Structures are given as structure tokens and as C-alpha cells.
Coordinates of C-alpha atoms in Angstrom, one line a residue:
X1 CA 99.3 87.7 128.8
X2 CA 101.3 85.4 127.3
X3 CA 105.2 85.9 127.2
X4 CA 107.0 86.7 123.8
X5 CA 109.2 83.3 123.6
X6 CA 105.3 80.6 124.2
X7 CA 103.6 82.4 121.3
X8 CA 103.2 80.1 118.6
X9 CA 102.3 80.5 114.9
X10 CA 101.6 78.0 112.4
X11 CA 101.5 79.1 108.6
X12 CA 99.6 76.9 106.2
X13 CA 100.8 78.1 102.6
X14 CA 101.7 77.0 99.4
X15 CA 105.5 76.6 99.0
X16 CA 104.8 76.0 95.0
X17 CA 107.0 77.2 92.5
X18 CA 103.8 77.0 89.6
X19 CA 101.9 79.9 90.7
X20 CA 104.8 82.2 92.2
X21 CA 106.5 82.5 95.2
X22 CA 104.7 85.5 96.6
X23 CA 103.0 83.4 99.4
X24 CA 106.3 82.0 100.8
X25 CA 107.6 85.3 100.4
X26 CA 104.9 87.1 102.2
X27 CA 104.6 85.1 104.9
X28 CA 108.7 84.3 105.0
X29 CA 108.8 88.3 105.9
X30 CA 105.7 88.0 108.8
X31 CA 107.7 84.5 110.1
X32 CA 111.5 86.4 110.6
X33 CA 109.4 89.4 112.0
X34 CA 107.4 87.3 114.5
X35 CA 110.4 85.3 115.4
X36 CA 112.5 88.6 116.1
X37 CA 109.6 88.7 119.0
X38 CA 110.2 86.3 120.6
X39 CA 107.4 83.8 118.8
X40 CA 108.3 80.1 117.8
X41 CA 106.9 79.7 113.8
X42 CA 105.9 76.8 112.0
X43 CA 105.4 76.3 108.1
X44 CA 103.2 73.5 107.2
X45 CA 103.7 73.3 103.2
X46 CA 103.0 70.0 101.0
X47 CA 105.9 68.5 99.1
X48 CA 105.9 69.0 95.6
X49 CA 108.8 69.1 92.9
X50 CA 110.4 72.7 92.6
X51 CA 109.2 73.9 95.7
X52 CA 110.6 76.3 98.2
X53 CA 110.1 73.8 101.7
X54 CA 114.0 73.7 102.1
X55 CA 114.8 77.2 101.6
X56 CA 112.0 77.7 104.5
X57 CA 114.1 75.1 106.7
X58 CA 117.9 77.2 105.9
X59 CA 116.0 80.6 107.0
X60 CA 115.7 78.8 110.4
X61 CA 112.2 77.9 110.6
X62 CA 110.7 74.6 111.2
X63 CA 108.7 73.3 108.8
X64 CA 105.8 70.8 108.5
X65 CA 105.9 68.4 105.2
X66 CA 103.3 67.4 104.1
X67 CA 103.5 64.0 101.7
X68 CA 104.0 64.3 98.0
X69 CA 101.2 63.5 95.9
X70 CA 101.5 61.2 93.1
X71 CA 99.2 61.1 90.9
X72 CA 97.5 64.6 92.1
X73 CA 94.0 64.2 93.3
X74 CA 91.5 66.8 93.4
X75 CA 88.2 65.0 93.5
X76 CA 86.2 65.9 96.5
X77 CA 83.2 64.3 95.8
X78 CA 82.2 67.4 94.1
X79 CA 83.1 69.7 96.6
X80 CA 85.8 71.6 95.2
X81 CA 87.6 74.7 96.7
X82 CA 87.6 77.5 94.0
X83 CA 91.5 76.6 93.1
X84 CA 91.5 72.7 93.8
X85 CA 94.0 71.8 91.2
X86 CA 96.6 74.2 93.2
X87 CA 95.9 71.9 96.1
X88 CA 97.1 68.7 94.5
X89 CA 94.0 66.6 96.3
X90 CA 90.8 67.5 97.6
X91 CA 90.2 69.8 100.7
X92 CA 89.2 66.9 102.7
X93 CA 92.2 64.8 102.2
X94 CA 94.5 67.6 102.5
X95 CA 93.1 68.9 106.1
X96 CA 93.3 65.3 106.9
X97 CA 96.7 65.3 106.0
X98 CA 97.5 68.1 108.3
X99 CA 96.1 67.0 111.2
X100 CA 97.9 63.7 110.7
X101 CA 101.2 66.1 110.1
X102 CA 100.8 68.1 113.3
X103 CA 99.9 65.1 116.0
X104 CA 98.6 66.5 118.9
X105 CA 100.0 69.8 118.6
X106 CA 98.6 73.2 118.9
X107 CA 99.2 76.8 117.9
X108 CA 97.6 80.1 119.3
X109 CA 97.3 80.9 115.8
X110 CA 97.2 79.5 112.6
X111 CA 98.2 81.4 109.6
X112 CA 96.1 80.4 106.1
X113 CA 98.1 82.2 103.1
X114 CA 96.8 79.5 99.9
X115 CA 94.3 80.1 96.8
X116 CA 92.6 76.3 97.3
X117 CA 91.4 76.9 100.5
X118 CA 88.4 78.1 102.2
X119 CA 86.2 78.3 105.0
X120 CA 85.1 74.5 104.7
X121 CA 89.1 74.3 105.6
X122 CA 89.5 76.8 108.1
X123 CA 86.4 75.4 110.1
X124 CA 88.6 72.2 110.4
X125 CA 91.9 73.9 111.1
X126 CA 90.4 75.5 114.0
X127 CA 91.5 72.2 116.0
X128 CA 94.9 73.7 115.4
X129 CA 94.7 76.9 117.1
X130 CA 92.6 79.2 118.9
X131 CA 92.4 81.9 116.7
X132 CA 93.2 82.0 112.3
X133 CA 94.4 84.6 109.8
X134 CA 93.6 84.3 105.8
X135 CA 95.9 86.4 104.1
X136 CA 94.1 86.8 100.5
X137 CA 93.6 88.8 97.5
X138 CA 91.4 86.8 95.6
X139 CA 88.0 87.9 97.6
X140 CA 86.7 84.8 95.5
X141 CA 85.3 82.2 98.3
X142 CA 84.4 82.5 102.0
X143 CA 86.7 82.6 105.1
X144 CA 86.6 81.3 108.9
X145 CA 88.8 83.8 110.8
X146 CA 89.3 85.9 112.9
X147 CA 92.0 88.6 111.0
X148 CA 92.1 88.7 107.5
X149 CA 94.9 90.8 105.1
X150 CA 94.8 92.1 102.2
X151 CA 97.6 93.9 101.0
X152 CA 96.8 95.1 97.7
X153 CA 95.1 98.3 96.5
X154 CA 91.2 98.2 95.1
X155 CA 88.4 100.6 94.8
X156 CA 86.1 98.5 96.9
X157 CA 88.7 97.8 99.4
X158 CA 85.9 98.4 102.4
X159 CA 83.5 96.4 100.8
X160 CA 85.6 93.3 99.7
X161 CA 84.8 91.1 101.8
X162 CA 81.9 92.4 103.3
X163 CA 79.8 88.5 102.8
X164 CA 83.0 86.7 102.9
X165 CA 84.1 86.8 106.2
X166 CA 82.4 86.7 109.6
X167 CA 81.3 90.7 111.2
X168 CA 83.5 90.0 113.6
X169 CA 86.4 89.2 111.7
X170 CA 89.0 92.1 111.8
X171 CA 90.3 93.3 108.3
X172 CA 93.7 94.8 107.6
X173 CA 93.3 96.1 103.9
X174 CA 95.5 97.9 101.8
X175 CA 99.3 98.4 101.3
X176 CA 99.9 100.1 104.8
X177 CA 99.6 96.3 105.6
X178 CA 102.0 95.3 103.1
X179 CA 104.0 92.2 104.3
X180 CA 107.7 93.2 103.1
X181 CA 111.0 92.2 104.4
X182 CA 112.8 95.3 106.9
X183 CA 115.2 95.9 103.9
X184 CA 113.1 97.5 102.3
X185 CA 112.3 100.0 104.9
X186 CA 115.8 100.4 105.7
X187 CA 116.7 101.9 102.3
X188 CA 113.8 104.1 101.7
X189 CA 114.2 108.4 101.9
X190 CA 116.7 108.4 98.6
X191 CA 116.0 111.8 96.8
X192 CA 115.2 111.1 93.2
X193 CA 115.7 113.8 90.5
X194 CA 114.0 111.8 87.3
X195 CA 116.8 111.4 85.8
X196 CA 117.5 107.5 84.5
X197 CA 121.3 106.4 84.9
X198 CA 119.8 103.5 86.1
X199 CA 117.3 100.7 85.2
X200 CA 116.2 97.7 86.8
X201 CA 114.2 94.6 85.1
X202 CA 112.7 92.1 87.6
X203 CA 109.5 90.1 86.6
X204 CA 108.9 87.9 90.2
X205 CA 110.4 84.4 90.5
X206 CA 109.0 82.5 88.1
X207 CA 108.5 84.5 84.9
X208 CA 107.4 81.6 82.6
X209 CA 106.3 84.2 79.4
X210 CA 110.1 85.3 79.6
X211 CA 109.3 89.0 79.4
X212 CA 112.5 89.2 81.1
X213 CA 114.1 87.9 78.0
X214 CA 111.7 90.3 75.6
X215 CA 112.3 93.2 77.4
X216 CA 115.8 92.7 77.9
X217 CA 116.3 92.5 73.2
X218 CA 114.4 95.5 73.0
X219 CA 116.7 98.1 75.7
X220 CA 119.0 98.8 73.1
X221 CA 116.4 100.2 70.9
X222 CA 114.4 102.2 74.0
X223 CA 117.1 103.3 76.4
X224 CA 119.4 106.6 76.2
X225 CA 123.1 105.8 76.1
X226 CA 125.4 105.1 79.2
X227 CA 122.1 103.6 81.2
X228 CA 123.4 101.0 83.3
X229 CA 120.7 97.8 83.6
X230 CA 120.4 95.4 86.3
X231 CA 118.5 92.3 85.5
X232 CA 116.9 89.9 88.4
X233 CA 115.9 86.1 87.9
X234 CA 114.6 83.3 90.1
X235 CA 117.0 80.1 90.1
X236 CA 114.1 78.2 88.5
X237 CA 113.4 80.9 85.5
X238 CA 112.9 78.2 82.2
X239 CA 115.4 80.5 80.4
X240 CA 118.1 81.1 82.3
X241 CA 120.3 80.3 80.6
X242 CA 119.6 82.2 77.3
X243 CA 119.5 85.6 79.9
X244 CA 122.8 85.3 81.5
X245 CA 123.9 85.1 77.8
X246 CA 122.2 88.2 76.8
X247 CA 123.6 90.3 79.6
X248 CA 126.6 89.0 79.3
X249 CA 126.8 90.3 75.4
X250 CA 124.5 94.2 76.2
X251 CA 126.7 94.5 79.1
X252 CA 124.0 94.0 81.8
X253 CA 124.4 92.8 85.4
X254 CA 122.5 89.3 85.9
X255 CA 121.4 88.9 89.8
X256 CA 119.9 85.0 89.9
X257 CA 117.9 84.3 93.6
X258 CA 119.4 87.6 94.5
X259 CA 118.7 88.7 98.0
X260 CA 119.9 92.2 97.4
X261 CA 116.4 93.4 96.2
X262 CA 115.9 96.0 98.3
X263 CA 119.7 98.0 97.6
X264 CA 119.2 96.5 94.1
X265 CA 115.5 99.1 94.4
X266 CA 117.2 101.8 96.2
X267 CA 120.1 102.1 93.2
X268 CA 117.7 102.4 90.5
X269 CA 115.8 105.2 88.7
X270 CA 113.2 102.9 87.1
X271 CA 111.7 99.4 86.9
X272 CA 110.3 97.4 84.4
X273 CA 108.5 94.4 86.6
X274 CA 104.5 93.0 86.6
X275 CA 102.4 93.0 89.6
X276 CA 102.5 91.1 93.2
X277 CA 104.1 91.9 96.3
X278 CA 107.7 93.7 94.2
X279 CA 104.5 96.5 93.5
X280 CA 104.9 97.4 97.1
X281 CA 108.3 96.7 97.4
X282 CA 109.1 99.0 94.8
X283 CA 107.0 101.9 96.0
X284 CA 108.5 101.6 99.3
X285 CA 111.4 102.4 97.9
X286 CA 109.8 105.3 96.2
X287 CA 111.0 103.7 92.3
X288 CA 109.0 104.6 89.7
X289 CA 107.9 101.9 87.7
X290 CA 106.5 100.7 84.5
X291 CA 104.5 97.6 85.1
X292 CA 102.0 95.3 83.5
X293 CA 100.5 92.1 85.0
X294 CA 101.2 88.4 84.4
X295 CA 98.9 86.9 85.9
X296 CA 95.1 87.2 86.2
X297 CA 94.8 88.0 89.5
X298 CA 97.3 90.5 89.1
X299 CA 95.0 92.8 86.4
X300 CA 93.1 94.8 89.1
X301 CA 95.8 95.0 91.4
X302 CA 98.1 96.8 88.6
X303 CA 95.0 99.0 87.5
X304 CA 94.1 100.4 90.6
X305 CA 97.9 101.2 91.8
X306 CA 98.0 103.0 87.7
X307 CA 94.7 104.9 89.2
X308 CA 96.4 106.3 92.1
X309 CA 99.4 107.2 90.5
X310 CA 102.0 104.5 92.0
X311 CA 103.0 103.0 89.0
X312 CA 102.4 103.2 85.1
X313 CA 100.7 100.8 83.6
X314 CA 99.7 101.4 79.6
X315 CA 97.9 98.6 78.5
X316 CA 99.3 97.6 75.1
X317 CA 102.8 97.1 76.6
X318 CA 102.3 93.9 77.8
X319 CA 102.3 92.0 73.9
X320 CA 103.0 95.1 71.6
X321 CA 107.0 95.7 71.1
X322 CA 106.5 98.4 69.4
X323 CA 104.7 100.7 72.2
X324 CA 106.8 99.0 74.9
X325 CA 109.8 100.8 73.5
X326 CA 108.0 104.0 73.2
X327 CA 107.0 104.2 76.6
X328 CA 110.6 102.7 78.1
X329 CA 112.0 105.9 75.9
X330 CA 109.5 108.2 76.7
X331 CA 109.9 107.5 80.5
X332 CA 113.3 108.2 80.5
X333 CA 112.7 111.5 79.3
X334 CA 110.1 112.3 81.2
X335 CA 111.7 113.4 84.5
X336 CA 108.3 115.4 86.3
X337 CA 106.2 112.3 86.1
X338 CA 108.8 109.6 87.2
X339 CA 109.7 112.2 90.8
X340 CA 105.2 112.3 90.9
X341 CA 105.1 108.2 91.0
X342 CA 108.0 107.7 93.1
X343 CA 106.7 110.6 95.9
X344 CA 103.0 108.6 95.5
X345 CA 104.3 105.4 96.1
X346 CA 107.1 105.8 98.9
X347 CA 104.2 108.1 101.0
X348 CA 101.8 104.9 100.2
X349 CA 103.8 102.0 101.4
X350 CA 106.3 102.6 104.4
X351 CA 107.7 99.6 105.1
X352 CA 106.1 99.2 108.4
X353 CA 103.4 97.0 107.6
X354 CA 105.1 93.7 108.7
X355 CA 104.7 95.6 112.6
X356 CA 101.5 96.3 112.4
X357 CA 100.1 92.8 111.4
X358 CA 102.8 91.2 114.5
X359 CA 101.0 93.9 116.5
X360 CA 97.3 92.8 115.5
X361 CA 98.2 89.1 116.2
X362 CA 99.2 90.5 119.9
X363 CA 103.3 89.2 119.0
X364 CA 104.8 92.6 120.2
X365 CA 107.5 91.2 121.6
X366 CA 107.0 93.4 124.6
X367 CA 106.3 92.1 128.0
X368 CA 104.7 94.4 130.7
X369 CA 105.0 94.3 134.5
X370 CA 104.0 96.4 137.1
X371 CA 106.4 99.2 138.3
X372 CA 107.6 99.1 141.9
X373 CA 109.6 101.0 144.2
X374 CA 112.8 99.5 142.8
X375 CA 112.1 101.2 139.5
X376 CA 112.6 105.0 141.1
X377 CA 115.8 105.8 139.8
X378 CA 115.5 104.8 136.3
X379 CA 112.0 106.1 136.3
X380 CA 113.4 109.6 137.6
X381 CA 116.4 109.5 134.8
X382 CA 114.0 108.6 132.4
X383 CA 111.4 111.5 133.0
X384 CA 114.0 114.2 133.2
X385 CA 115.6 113.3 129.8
X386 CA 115.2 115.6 127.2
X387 CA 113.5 113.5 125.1
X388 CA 110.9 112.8 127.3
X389 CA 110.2 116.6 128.9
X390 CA 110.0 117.6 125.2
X391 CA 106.7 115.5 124.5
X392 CA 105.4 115.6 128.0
X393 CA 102.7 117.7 129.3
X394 CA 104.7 119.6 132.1
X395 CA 108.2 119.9 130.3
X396 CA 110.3 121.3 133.3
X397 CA 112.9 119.3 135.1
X398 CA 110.8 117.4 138.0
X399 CA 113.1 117.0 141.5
X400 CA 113.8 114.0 142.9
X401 CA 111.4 114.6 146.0
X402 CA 108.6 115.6 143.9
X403 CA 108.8 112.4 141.6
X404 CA 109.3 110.5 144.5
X405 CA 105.7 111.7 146.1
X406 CA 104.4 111.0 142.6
X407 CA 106.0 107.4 142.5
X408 CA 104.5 106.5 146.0
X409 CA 101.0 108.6 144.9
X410 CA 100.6 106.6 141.9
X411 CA 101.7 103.0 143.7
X412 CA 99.2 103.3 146.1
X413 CA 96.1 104.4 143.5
X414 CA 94.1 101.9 142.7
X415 CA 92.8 103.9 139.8
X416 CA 95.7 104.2 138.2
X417 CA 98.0 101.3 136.6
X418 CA 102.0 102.2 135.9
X419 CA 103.9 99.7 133.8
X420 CA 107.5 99.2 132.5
X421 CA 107.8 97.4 129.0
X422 CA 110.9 95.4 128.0
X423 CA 111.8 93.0 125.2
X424 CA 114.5 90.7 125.7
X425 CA 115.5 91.8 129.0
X426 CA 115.9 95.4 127.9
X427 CA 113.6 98.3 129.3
X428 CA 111.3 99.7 126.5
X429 CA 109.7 102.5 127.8
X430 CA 107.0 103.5 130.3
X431 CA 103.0 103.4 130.0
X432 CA 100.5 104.8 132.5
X433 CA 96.6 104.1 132.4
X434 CA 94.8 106.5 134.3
X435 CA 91.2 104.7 134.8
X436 CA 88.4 106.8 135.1
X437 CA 84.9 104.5 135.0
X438 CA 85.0 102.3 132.1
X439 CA 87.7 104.8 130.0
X440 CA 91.5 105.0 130.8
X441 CA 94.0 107.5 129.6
X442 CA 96.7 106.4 128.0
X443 CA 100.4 107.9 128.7
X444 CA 103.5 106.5 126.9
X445 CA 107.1 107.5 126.2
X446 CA 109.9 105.2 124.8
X447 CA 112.6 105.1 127.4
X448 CA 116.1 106.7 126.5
X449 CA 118.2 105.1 123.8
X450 CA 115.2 103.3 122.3
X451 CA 115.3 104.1 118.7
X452 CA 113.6 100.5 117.2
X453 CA 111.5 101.5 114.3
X454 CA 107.9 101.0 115.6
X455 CA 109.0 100.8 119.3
X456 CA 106.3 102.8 120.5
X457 CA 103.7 100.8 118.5
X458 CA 104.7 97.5 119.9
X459 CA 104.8 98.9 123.6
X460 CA 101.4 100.5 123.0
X461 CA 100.0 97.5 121.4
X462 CA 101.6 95.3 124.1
X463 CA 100.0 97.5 127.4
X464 CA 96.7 97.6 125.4
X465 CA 96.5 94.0 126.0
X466 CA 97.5 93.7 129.0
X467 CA 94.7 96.2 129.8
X468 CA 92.0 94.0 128.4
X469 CA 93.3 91.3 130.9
X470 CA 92.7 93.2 133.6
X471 CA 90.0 92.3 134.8
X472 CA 90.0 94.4 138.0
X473 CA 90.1 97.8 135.8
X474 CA 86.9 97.0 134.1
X475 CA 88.2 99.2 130.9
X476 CA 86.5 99.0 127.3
X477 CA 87.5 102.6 126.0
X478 CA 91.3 103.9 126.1
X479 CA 91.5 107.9 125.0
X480 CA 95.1 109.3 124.4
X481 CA 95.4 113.0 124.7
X482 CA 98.5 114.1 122.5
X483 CA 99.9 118.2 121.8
X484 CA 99.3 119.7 118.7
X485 CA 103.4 119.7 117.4
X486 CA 103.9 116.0 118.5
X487 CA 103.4 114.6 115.1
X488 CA 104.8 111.1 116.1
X489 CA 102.6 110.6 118.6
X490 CA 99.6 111.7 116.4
X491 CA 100.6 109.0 113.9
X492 CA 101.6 106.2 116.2
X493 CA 97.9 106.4 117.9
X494 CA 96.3 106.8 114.2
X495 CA 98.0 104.0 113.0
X496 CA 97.2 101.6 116.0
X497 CA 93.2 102.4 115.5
X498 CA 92.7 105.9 117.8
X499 CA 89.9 107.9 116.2
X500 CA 90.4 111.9 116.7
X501 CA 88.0 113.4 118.7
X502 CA 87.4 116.7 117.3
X503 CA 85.2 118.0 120.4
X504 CA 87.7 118.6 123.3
X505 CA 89.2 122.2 123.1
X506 CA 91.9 123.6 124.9
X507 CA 92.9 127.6 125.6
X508 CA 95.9 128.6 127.6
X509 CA 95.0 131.7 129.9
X510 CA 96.9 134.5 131.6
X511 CA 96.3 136.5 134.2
X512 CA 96.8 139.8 132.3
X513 CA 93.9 138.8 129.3

């Protein structure tokens, strides 16, 4: 397995401020997470006026230009990708133009987050890396890979992509997989009563309809008195200008390229915002939300979050004044349903989602080695702590000569494998595969001290692998057994892909029954 600091991810995306910046965004939050890991990222991004390549570069990544285009060119000799024109050339110059940009250079995986291209592309880009990822929600045009992710919310979310992709590609659909930044996470739990002393308008980065500046001349006319507004721009919004004057004169806070969105979330008791990745983000943060979509491929994504309850979404607010205000007012009085979407949304998204696709790209950031004799007295300091007995199978105290015979037991098995995981030099916790045929049992605890949101996920992800490269175990099935009251444990194996087995039973007798 490979260690945490030679993993190496390219990201291919558009860096464009013309159709949003939710792709730099998205995959800016998967970059700092894999980086945290130890993995050395890589944004290849053509030039292009108004775009977002430096900010990539002051976040500490390195970054791949590709050339400007002048003029655009997005003849192909008729073989245009479904979005060409977002491309600025045709597919075949542009891959060109990447393999040009990277030299001989090569990535274990390659990371394809951009609306213009497609399979025909990731065929090519293969010569880049071992292994791709398409992160989409289009579902409009085939894909070559090996993981794709989808992040939004849609009826057919199984189906999607069922001819798009190959069978074997791996799909990570819906929000659990939603690619936010840990803020976010970090501010999420705050108990909401549905009352609104506090509103917050944010239509993404670009906003070129200025429903920013429509909504914010019609407040006065829908919002109770003493509600305090906070109002969010992008540096590039066309009409800056004329909304830093407005707030100024209501009395409004003005945030331009803010990167206080997630306390900006946490502080307020309602949103007015469209669709994209701040749906997620404001459901994480369990804030209620009255949304409606600027963009096309934005209409389904609103319609089905409206459908599940994690956001509300009337159609006729997005070009009728009139209702707008009515439903702004009728919000704000309507405490029952704004608790209802803000429970719905912060049980849908949970901030964790960034962790999970690190862990499906095998970038845990945990390295596993073999235990040895050395390891006894932490290994016996660690068992006996409270923490551990309590979700352990025997809970008592264990003496040092016992755990000793265990330790030199278990060294000598050949059936059995007993690993220590650390990240950055720092013990993790403990794992044990007991191999019986082609199935091991899996045994896990985090070691004492180790409270890392998704610790346990990332050592469990990280001793899977180095399971399948094993070849002496000869394992292709891993069973966990975990008790009845250790509801952590139950969700940490559900969310890394355990099925429950509803057939094993288990009865406790005494001798007196």
C-alpha cells in the first residue's frame, strides 16, 4: 500500500467564472481534505479571463495552466462534447493540450469535475493515471471511470447512470457524499426555535440575474421589524456596487468573497439562496431555506430537495414580486415548518461527505503496520481504557500476564493479522482480522485520545486495503460483529458499505434458566 505523502491526485475542472464556481469549490474542499492526508494535489484548469486559477495557487495547491484561447475554438470536426462551448476548443485539442501541460508526469488518480467533457476524454486521460473519477450532475453523456459522484438529490438517483458509466464503475450518489468544506460540519447541532431574528441572502458567486439586488428592495416590504439581514456576494457579482449601496442605506451587513459561510449559516434562522452546492451547505447546517434555481441544471436538483422537505421551493417566486414577499412573510411566521426543514436537512447532509469520497479514493491518511512485541505496553494501556472495555466484547480489566499470552498467541497465528494505524506519526488505533477461509472478522477500536471526526472510518478504510494486498490471507469477504447499544460502530460499518445480516442470533444463558 502506498504511503499517505506518494498519493497523487490530479483534478481536471473548470476554473470559469461564466457558469459558477461550484466546481472549483467542490473539488477545492476534496483537494484541502486529501492534502490533510498526506496526498500531493494538482489542478489542471485552462486560462481564461475572470477565472479562479490564482486563488487555487494562494490555497497552496499547484496548479496546471493550461493556455488561453483566443479566439475560442470548439470545432471538432463534428464531434462535439455535449457542452463544447464551455470548453473553449474542441475535446481533441484540449486533451492534447493536457498532455502537452503535464510532460511525462503521472497521477494514481485523475479527478474529471467539467460539463464539456466525456468519455471520448477520459479514454485519453487515462495516460494520466491509473484510475479516474467524474464528479457530475448532469447524467447527460457517457463516462470512462472508475468512481463517479453525484452529490445532489433525484428520484432516479440508482438509475442515473445506469448506461452511462461502465458496471464496474463504483457510484457515490446523493448528499451523504456532499463535497463541503469541514466548516460546515464544525458548526452544525445549533437548536433552532423558528423564530426569525435573522436572515441570510446568498445567491452563489456569480449571480448575473441580480436576484440578490431584487430580493434585497423587496425585505422591507416582507420582513417583521428588528430582523437583522446579512447579504453575501462574489467579488465578480456585475452589480456590486449598486448592493453595497443598498445595504449600506436598509442597514444590511454586505460580506463580498466572504469565507465565513459556514458561521455566516450557523447565525441565521433563514435563507433566501438558488440551488448548487450552498443547498447542502445550508442543510448541513440545519437552516431552513427558501430557494429557487438559476440555472437549468439546477431545476431538478431544487424540486427534489422541495420533495423531501429540505428546502422550500414555490415556483412562482423566482419572477413574481408579488408572491415572493408573501412567502418571505409568511415564512417568518411560520415557526413549525421552518424547525421541520431544518431537522430534514441537518439529518440529510452531515458534513462528512468530503471523508468518505478521500476514503473511496483509498487517501485515508492512515498507514498500517504489523504489531510486534514492542507494541505490548501501549497495546495493554490501550485495551484496559475505559473507552475501549466499554465497546469490547469482554469489558473487564484484562492483567498484564493474560494480555501478554494473548499478544504472543496472536503473533504467532498465522490466521490471524493484528495492525496498529497511525497518521503522521501518531498511533490511530488498533485493528485485528481474524481469517477464517476466505472471510475475516474485523475488530477495531480508536486508540485513547483520538477524537478526529471520522477516525474510525479512515483506519477501517485504510486496514481494508491493506487486507486486499495481502495476498497470503486469501480474503474476499470481511464480517464485523458489533453489540446492540454501540450505535457508532453500527453507523461507522453502515456507512463504509457493511450490509446487516439479519440471520445470526444471540441469547445470553444462566445456569439457573
Amino acid at each position: 500500500m502506498k504511503s499517505a505523502d506518494s498519493f497523487s491526485v490530479a483534478f481536471r475542472t473548470d476554473a470559469s467564472l461564466l457558469i459558477g464556481t461550484g466546481h472549483v469549490m467542490r473539488c477545492l474542499a476534496l483537494a484541502d481534505a486529501l492534502r490533510a492526508r498526506g496526498a500531493q494535489t494538482t489542478f489542471i484548469a485552462r486560462q481564461q479571463p475572470g477565472d479562479l486559477i490564482d486563488h487555487l495557487a494562494r490555497e497552496g495547491h499547484e496548479v496546471i495552466r493550461l493556455p488561453e484561447l483566443s479566439p475560442r475554438i470548439t470545432d471538432d470536426d463534428g464531434e462535439r462534447t455535449a457542452h463544447a462551448d464551455w470548453l473553449g476548443t474542441g475535446w481533441r485539442k484540449d486533451v492534447s493540450d493536457v498532455r502537452v501541460a503535464v510532460g511525462v508526469r503521472s497521477f494514481d488518480w485523475l479527478i474529471v469535475d467539467h460539463y464539456a467533457l466525456d468519455a471520448r476524454c477520459e479514454r485519453v486521460l487515462r495516460e494520466l493515471a491509473p484510475r479516474i473519477m467524474v464528479i457530475d450532475d448532469l447524467a447527460d453523456r457517457d463516462h470512462d471511470c472508475d468512481l463517479l459522484l453525484d452529490q445532489n438529490l433525484y428520484p432516479d438517483m440508482a438509475l442515473r447512470y445506469a448506461r452511462r458509466v461502465p458496471e464496474v464503475t463504483r457510484q457515490l450518489l446523493g448528499p451523504r457524499y456532499a463535497l463541503l468544506r469541514p466548516g460546515f460540519a464544525a458548526v452544525r447541532g445549533r437548536s433552532r426555535d423558528g423564530s426569525v431574528r435573522r436572515l441570510l441572502v446568498f445567491f452563489g458567486g456569480v449571480d448575473a440575474a441580480n436576484q440578490t439586488g431584487r430580493v434585497i428592495g423587496l425585505l422591507p416590504r416582507a420582513l417583521p421589524a428588528r430582523v437583522e439581514v446579512d447579504v453575501v456576494i462574489g467579488a465578480a457579482h456585475p452589480h456590486r456596487a449598486g448592493i453595497e449601496a443598498a445595504c449600506t442605506q436598509a442597514g444590511y451587513s454586505c460580506y463580498v468573497q466572504t469565507g465565513r459561510m459556514a458561521e455566516l449559516m450557523a447565525a441565521a434562522d433563514l435563507a433566501i439562496g438558488a440551488g448548487g452546492t450552498a443547498v447542502w451547505e445550508r442543510a448541513c447546517t440545519g437552516l431552513p431555506a427558501l430557494v429557487w434555481p438559476l440555472a437549468e441544471n439546477q431545476r431538478e436538483q431544487v424540486a427534489t430537495a422541495a420533495d423531501a422537505g429540505l428546502l422550500h421551493a414555490p415556483s412562482q417566486v423566482s419572477h413574481d414580486d408579488e408572491v415572493l414577499v408573501r412567502h418571505i412573510a409568511a415564512l417568518c411566521d411560520s415557526p413549525h415548518l421552518l424547525r421541520a426543514l431544518s431537522a430534514v436537512g441537518a439529518a440529510a447532509v452531515d458534513g462528512a461527505g468530503v471523508a468518505r469520497v478521500c476514503r473511496a479514493l483509498g487517501c485515508s491518511g492512515v498507514t498500517l503496520r504489523r504489531v510486534s512485541a514492542d507494541d505490548a505496553d501501549a497495546l495493554f494501556a490501550w485495551r484496559n481504557c475505559e473507552t475501549v472495555r466499554k465497546v469490547s466484547r469482554n469489558s473487564d480489566p484484562i492483567p498484564r500476564p493474560v494480555h501478554d499470552a494473548w499478544l504472543a498467541d496472536t503473533l504467532a497465528r498465522a490466521d490471524r493479522r493484528l495492525l496498529v494505524g497511525e497518521r503522521n506519526g501518531v498511533s490511530v488505533g488498533v485493528v485485528r482480522f481474524d481469517l477464517t477461509g476466505d472471510e475475516a472478522e474485523v475488530s477495531i477500536y480508536l486508540a485513547p485520545g483520538e477524537h478526529a471526526a471520522g477516525a474510525g472510518g479512515d483506519l477501517l478504510a485504510a486496514a481494508e486495503r491493506w487486507l486486499a494486498l495481502d495476498r497470503s490471507a486469501g480474503v474476499c469477504k470481511i464480517r464485523a460483529e458489533v453489540a446492540g447499544d454501540n450505535a457508532p460502530s453500527r453507523h461507522m460499518f453502515l456507512s463504509a458499505g457493511y450490509r446487516p445480516d439479519a440471520a445470526r442470533f444471540l441469547k445470553r444463558i444462566h445456569p439457573d434458566d
